[in-house]
PDB file of C-alpha atoms in Angstrom:
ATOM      1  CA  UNK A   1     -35.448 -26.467  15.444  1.00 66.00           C
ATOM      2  CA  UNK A   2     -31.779 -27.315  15.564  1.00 62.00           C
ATOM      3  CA  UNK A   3     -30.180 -25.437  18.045  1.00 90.00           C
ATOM      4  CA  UNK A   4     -26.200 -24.435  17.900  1.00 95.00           C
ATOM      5  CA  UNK A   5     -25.162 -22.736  20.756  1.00 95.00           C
ATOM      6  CA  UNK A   6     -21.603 -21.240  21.817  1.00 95.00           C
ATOM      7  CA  UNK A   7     -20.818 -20.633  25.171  1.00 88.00           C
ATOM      8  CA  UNK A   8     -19.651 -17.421  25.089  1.00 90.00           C
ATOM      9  CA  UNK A   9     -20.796 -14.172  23.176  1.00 92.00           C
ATOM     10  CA  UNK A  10     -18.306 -11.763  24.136  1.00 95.00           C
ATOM     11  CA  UNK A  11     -15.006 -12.448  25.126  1.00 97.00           C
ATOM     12  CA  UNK A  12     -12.293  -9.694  26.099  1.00 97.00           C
ATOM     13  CA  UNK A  13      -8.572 -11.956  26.592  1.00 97.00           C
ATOM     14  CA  UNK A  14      -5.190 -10.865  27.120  1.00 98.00           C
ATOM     15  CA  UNK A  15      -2.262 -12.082  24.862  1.00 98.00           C
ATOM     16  CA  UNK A  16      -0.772 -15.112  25.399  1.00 97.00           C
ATOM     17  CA  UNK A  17      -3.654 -16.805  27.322  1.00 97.00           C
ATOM     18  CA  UNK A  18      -4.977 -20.126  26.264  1.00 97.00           C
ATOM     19  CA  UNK A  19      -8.741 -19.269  24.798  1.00 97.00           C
ATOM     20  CA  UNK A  20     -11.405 -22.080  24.783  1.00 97.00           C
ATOM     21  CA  UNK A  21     -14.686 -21.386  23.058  1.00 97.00           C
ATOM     22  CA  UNK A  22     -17.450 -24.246  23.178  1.00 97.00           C
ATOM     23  CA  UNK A  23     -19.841 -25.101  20.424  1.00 97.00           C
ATOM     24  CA  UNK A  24     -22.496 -27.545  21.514  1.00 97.00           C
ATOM     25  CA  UNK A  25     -25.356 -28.917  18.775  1.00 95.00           C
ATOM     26  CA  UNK A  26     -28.506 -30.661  20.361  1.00 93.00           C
ATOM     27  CA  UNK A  27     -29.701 -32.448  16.911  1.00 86.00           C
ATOM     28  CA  UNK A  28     -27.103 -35.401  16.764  1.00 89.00           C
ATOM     29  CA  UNK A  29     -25.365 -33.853  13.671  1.00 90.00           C
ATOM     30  CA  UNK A  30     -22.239 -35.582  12.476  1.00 91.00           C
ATOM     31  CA  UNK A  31     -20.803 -32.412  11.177  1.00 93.00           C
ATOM     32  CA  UNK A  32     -19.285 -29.737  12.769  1.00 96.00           C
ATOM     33  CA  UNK A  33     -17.827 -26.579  12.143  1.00 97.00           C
ATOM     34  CA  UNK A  34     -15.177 -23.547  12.936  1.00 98.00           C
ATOM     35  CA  UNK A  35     -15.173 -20.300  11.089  1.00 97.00           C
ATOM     36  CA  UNK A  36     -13.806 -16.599  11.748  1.00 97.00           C
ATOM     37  CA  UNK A  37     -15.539 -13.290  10.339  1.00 95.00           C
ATOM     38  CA  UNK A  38     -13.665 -10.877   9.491  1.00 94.00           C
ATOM     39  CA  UNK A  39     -15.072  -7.147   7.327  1.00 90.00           C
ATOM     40  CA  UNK A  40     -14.616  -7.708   3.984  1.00 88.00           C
ATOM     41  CA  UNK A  41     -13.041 -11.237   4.434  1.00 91.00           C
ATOM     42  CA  UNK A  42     -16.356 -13.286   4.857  1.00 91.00           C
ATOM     43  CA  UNK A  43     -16.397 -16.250   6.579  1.00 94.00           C
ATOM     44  CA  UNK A  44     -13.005 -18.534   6.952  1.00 95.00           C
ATOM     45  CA  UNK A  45     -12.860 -22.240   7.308  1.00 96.00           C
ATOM     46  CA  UNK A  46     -10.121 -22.994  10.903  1.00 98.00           C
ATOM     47  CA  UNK A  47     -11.276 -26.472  11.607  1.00 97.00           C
ATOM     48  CA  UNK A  48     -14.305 -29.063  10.555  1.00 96.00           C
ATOM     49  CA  UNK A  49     -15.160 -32.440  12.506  1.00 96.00           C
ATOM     50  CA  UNK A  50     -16.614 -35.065  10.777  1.00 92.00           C
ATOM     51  CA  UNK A  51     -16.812 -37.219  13.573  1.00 90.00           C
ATOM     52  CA  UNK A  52     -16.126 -38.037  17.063  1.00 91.00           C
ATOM     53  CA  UNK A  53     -12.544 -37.591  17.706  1.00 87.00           C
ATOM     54  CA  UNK A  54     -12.339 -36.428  13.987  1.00 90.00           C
ATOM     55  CA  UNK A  55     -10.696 -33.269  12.796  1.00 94.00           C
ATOM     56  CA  UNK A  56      -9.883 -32.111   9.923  1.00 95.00           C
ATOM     57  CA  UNK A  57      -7.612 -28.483   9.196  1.00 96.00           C
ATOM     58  CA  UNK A  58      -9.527 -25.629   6.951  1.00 95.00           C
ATOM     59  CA  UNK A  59      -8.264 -23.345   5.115  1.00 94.00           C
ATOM     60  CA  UNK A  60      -6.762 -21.090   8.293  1.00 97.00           C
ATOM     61  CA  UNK A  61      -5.693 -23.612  11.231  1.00 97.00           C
ATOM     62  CA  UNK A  62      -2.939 -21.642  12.651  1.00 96.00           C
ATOM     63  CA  UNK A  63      -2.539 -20.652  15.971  1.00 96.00           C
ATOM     64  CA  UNK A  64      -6.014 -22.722  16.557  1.00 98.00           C
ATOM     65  CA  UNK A  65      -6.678 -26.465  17.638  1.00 97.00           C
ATOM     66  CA  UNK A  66     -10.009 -28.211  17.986  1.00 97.00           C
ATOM     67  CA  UNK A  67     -11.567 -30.919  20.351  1.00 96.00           C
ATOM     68  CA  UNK A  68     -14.228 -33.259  19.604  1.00 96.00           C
ATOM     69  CA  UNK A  69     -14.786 -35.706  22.749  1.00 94.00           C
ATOM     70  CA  UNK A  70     -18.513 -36.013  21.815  1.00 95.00           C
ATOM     71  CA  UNK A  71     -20.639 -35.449  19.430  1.00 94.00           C
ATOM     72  CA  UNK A  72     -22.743 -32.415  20.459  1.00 95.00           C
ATOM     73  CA  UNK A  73     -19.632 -30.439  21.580  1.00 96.00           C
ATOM     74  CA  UNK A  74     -16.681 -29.117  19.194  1.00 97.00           C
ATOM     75  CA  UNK A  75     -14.452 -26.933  21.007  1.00 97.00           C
ATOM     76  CA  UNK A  76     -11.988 -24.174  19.406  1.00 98.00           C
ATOM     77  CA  UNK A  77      -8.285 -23.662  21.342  1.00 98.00           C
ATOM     78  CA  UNK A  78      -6.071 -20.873  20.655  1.00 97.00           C
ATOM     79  CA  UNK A  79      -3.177 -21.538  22.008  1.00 94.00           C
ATOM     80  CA  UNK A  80      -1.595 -18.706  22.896  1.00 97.00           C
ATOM     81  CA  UNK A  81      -3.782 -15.774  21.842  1.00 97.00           C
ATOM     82  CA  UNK A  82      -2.452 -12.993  19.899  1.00 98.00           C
ATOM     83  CA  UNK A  83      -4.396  -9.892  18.663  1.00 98.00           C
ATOM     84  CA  UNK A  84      -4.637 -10.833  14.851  1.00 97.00           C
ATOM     85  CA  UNK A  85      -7.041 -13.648  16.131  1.00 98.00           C
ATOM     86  CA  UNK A  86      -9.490 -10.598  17.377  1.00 98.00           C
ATOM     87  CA  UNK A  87     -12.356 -11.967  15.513  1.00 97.00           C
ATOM     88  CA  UNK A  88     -15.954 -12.996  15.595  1.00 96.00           C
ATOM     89  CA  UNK A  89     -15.589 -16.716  15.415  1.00 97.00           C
ATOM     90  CA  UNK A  90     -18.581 -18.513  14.503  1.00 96.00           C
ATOM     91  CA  UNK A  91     -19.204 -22.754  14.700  1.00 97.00           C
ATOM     92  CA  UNK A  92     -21.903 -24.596  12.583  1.00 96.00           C
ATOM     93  CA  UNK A  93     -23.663 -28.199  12.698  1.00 95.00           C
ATOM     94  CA  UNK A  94     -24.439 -30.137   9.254  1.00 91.00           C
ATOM     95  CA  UNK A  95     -26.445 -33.440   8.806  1.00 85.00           C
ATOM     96  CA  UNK A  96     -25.781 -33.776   5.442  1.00 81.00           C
ATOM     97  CA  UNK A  97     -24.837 -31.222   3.053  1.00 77.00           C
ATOM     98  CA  UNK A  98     -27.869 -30.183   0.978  1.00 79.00           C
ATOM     99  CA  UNK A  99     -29.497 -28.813   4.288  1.00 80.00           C
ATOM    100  CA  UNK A 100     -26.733 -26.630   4.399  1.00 86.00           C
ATOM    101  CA  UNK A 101     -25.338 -25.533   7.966  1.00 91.00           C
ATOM    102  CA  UNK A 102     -27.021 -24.675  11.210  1.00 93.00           C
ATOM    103  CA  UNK A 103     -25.097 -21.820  12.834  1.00 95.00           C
ATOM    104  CA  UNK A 104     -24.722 -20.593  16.607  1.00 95.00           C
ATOM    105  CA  UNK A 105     -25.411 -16.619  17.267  1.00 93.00           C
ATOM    106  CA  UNK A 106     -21.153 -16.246  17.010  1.00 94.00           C
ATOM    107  CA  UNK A 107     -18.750 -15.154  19.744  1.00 96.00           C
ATOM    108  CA  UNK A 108     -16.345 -12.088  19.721  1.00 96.00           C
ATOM    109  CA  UNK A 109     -13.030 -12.359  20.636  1.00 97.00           C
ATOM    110  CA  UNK A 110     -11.234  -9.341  21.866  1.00 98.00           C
ATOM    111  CA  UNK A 111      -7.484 -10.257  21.931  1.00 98.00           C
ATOM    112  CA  UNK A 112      -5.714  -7.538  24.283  1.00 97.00           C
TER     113      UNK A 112
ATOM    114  CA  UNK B   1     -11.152 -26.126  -4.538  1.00 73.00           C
ATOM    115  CA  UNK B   2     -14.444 -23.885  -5.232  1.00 81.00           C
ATOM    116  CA  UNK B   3     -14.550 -19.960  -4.235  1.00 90.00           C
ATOM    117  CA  UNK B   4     -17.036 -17.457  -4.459  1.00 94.00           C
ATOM    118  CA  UNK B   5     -17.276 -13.341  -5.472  1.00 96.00           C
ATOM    119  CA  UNK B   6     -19.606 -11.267  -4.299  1.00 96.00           C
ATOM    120  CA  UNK B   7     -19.369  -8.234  -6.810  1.00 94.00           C
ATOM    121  CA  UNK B   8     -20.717  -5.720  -4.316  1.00 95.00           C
ATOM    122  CA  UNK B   9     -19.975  -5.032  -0.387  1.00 95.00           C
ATOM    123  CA  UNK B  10     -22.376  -2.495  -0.214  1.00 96.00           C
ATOM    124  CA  UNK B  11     -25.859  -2.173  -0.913  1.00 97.00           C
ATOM    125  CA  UNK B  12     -27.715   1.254  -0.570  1.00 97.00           C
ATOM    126  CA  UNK B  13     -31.615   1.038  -1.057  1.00 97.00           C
ATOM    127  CA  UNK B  14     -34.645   2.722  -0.596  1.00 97.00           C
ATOM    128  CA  UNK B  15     -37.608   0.867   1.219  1.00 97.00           C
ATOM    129  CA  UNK B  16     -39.832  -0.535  -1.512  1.00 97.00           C
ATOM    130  CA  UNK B  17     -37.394  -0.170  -3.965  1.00 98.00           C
ATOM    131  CA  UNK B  18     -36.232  -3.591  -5.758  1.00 98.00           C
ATOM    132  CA  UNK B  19     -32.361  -4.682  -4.865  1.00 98.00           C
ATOM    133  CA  UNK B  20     -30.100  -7.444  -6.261  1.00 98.00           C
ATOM    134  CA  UNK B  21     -26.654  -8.611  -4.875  1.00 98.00           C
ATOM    135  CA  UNK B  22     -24.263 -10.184  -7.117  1.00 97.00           C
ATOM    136  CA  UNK B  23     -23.019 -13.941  -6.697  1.00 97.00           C
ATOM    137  CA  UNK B  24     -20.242 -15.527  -9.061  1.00 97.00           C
ATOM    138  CA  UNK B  25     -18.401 -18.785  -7.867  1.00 95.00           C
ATOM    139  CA  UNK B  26     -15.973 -20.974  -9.761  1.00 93.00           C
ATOM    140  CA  UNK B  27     -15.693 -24.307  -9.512  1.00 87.00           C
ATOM    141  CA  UNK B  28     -14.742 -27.296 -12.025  1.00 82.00           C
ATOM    142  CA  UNK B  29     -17.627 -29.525 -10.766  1.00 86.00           C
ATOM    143  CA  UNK B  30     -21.399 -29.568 -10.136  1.00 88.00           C
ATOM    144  CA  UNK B  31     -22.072 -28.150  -6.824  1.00 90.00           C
ATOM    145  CA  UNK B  32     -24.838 -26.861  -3.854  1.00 93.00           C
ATOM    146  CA  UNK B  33     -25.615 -23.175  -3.474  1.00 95.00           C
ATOM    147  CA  UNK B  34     -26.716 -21.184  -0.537  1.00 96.00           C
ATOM    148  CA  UNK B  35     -27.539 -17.356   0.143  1.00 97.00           C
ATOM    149  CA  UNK B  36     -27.508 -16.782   3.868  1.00 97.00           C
ATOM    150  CA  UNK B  37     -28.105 -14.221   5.817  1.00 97.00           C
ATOM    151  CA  UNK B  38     -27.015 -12.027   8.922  1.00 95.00           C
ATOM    152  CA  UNK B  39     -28.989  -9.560  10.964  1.00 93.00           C
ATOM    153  CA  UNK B  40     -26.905  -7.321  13.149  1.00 87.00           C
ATOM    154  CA  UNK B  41     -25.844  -9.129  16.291  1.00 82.00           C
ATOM    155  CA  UNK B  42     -26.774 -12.388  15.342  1.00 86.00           C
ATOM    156  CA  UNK B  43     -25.305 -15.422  13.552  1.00 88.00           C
ATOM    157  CA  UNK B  44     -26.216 -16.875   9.786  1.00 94.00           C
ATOM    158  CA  UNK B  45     -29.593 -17.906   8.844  1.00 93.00           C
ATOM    159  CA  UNK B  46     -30.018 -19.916   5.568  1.00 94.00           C
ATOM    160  CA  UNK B  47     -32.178 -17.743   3.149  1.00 96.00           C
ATOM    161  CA  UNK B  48     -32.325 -20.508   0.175  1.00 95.00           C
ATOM    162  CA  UNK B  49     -30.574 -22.498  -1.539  1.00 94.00           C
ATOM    163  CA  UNK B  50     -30.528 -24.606  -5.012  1.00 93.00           C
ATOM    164  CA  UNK B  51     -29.463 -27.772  -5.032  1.00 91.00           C
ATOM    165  CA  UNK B  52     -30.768 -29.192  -8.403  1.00 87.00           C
ATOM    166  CA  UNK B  53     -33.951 -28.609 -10.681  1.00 88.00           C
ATOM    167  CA  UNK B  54     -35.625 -25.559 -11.239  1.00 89.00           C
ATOM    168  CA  UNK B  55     -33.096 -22.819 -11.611  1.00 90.00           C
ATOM    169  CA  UNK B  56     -34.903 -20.699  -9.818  1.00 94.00           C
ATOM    170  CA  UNK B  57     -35.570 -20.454  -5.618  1.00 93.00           C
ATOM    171  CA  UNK B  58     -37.237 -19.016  -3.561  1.00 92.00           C
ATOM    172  CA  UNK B  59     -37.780 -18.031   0.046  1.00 91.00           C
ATOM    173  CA  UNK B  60     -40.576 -17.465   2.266  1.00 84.00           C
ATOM    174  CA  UNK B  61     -39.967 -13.671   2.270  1.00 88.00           C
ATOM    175  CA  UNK B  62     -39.690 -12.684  -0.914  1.00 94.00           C
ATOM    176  CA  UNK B  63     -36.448 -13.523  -1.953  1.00 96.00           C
ATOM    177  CA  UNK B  64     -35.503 -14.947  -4.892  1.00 97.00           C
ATOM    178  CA  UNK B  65     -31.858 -16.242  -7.126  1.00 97.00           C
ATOM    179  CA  UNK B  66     -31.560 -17.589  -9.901  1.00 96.00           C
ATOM    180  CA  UNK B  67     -28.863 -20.404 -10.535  1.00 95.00           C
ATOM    181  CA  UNK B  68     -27.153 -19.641 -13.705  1.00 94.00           C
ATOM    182  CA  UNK B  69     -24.577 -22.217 -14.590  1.00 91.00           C
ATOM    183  CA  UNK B  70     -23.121 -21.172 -17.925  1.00 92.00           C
ATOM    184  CA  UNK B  71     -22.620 -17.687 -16.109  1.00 93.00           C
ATOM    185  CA  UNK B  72     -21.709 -19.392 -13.199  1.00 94.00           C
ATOM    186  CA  UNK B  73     -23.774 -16.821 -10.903  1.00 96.00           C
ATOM    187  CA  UNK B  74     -26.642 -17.087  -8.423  1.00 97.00           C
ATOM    188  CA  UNK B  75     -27.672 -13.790  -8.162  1.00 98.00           C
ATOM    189  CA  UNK B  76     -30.461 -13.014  -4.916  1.00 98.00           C
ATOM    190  CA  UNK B  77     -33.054 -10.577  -5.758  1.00 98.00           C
ATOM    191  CA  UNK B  78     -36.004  -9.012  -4.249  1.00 97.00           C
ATOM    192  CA  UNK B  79     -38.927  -6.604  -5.852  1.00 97.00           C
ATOM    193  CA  UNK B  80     -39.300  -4.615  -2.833  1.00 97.00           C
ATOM    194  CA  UNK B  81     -37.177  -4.295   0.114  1.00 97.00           C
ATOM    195  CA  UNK B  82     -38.105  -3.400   3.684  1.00 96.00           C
ATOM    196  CA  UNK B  83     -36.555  -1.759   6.711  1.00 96.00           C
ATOM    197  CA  UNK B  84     -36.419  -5.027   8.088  1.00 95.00           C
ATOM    198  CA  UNK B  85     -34.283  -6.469   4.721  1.00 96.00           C
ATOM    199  CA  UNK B  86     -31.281  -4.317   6.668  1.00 97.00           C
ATOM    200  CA  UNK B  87     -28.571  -7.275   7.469  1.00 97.00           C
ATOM    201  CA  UNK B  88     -25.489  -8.438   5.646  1.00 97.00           C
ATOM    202  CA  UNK B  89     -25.851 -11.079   2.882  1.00 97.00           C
ATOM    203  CA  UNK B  90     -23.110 -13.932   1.992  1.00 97.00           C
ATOM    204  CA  UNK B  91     -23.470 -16.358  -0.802  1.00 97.00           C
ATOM    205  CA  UNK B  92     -21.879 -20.182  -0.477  1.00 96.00           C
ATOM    206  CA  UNK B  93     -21.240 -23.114  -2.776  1.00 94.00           C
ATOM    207  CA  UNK B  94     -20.381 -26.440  -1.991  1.00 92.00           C
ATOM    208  CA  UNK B  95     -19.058 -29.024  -4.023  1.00 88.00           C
ATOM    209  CA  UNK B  96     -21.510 -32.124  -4.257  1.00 83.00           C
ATOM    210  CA  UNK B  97     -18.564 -34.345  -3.129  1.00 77.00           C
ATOM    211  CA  UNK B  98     -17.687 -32.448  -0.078  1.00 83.00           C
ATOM    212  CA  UNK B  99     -19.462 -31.050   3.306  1.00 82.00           C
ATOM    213  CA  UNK B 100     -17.305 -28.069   3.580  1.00 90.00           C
ATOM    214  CA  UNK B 101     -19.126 -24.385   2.603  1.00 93.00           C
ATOM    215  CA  UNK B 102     -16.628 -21.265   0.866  1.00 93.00           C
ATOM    216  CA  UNK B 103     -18.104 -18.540   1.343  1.00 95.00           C
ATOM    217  CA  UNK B 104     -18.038 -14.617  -0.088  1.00 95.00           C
ATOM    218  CA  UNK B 105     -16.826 -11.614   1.527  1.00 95.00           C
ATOM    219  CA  UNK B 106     -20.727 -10.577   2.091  1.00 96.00           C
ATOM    220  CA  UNK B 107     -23.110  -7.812   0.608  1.00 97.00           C
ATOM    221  CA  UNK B 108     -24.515  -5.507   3.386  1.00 97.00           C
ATOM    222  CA  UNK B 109     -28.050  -4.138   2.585  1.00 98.00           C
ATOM    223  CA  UNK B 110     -29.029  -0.972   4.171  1.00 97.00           C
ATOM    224  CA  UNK B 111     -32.666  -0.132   3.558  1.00 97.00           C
ATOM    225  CA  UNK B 112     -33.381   3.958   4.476  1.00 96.00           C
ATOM    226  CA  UNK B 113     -37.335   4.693   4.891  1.00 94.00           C
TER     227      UNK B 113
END
């Protein structure tokens, strides 16, 4: 089976500290993934990474940047967090797109 | 750009009882559909998903939708729920020409004994 898995399943962070949170796929995927889960909101689309060095902006990039220095690993930065980005953030790996994604078990963010 | 409704957030059901949770997406192209779902504390699962053929899917545990395209709904049933059916449901289309997944707010299914 395709494992996804994230670092980090709770995280507790004060404001204004620079937050990484690592993603790392073990099945050579090309596609890669960044969403936030919010109650009643679903999931959000922050950043996708077709490729190496590839990003691409969703539908939510602010505050957030991504990293993609190889393929397995797709790391999320905030910046600076703030306490709206309180969140469980989840990342996903894709081959191609009718297999749908593979996702990790999520990590929540506690901005403080 | 493709979105997706899920008409209910919560789902109330007896054990053994049948349940359905509502899908509707809009979109002006063919696309993928998924139902995935989310057992408390863990990340997304796929459930099933219709891609093209038969309109109706299934999965291994007794779930089933139904891809309806002039209603533009794929609706997730199942005849008879168990305690273990208790987790939170989201439904997702993509667009054939595009990787990227928009998802719905999410159905949460509580099954009482």
């Amino acid at each position: 089976d395709v494992k996804v898995t994230q670092s980090s399943r709770y995280l507790v962070k004060r404001t204004g500290e620079k937050v990484f949170l690592e993603c790392v796929q073990d099945m050579d995927h090309e596609n890669m993934f960044w969403y936030r889960q919010d109650p009643g909101l679903g999931l959000r689309l922050i950043y996708f990474s077709y490729d190496v060095k590839m990003k691409e902006k969703g539908d939510i990039p602010e505050g957030y940047s991504v990293s993609r220095e190889k393929k397995e690993r797709f790391s999320l930065i905030l910046e600076s967090a703030s306490t709206n980005q309180t969140s469980m953030y989840l990342c996903a790996s894709q081959t191609v797109p009718t297999y749908g994604y593979t996702f990790g078990s999520g990590t929540r963010l506690t901005v403080v | 750009a493709q979105s997706v409704t899920q008409l209910d957030s919560q789902v109330p059901v007896f054990e053994e009882a049948p349940v359905e949770l509502r899908c509707n997406y809009s979109s002006s192209v063919s696309v993928y559909l998924f139902w995935y779902v989310q057992y408390p504390n863990q990340g997304l699962q796929l459930l099933l998903k219709y891609l093209s053929g038969s309109t109706l899917v299934e999965s291994i545990n007794g779930f089933e939708a139904e891809f309806n395209k002039s209603q533009t709904s794929f609706h997730l049933r199942k005849p008879s729920v168990h305690i273990s059916d208790t987790a939170e449901y989201f439904c997702a289309v993509s667009e054939l020409s595009d990787y990227k997944l928009s998802f719905g707010a999410g159905t949460t299914v509580t099954v009482r004994a």
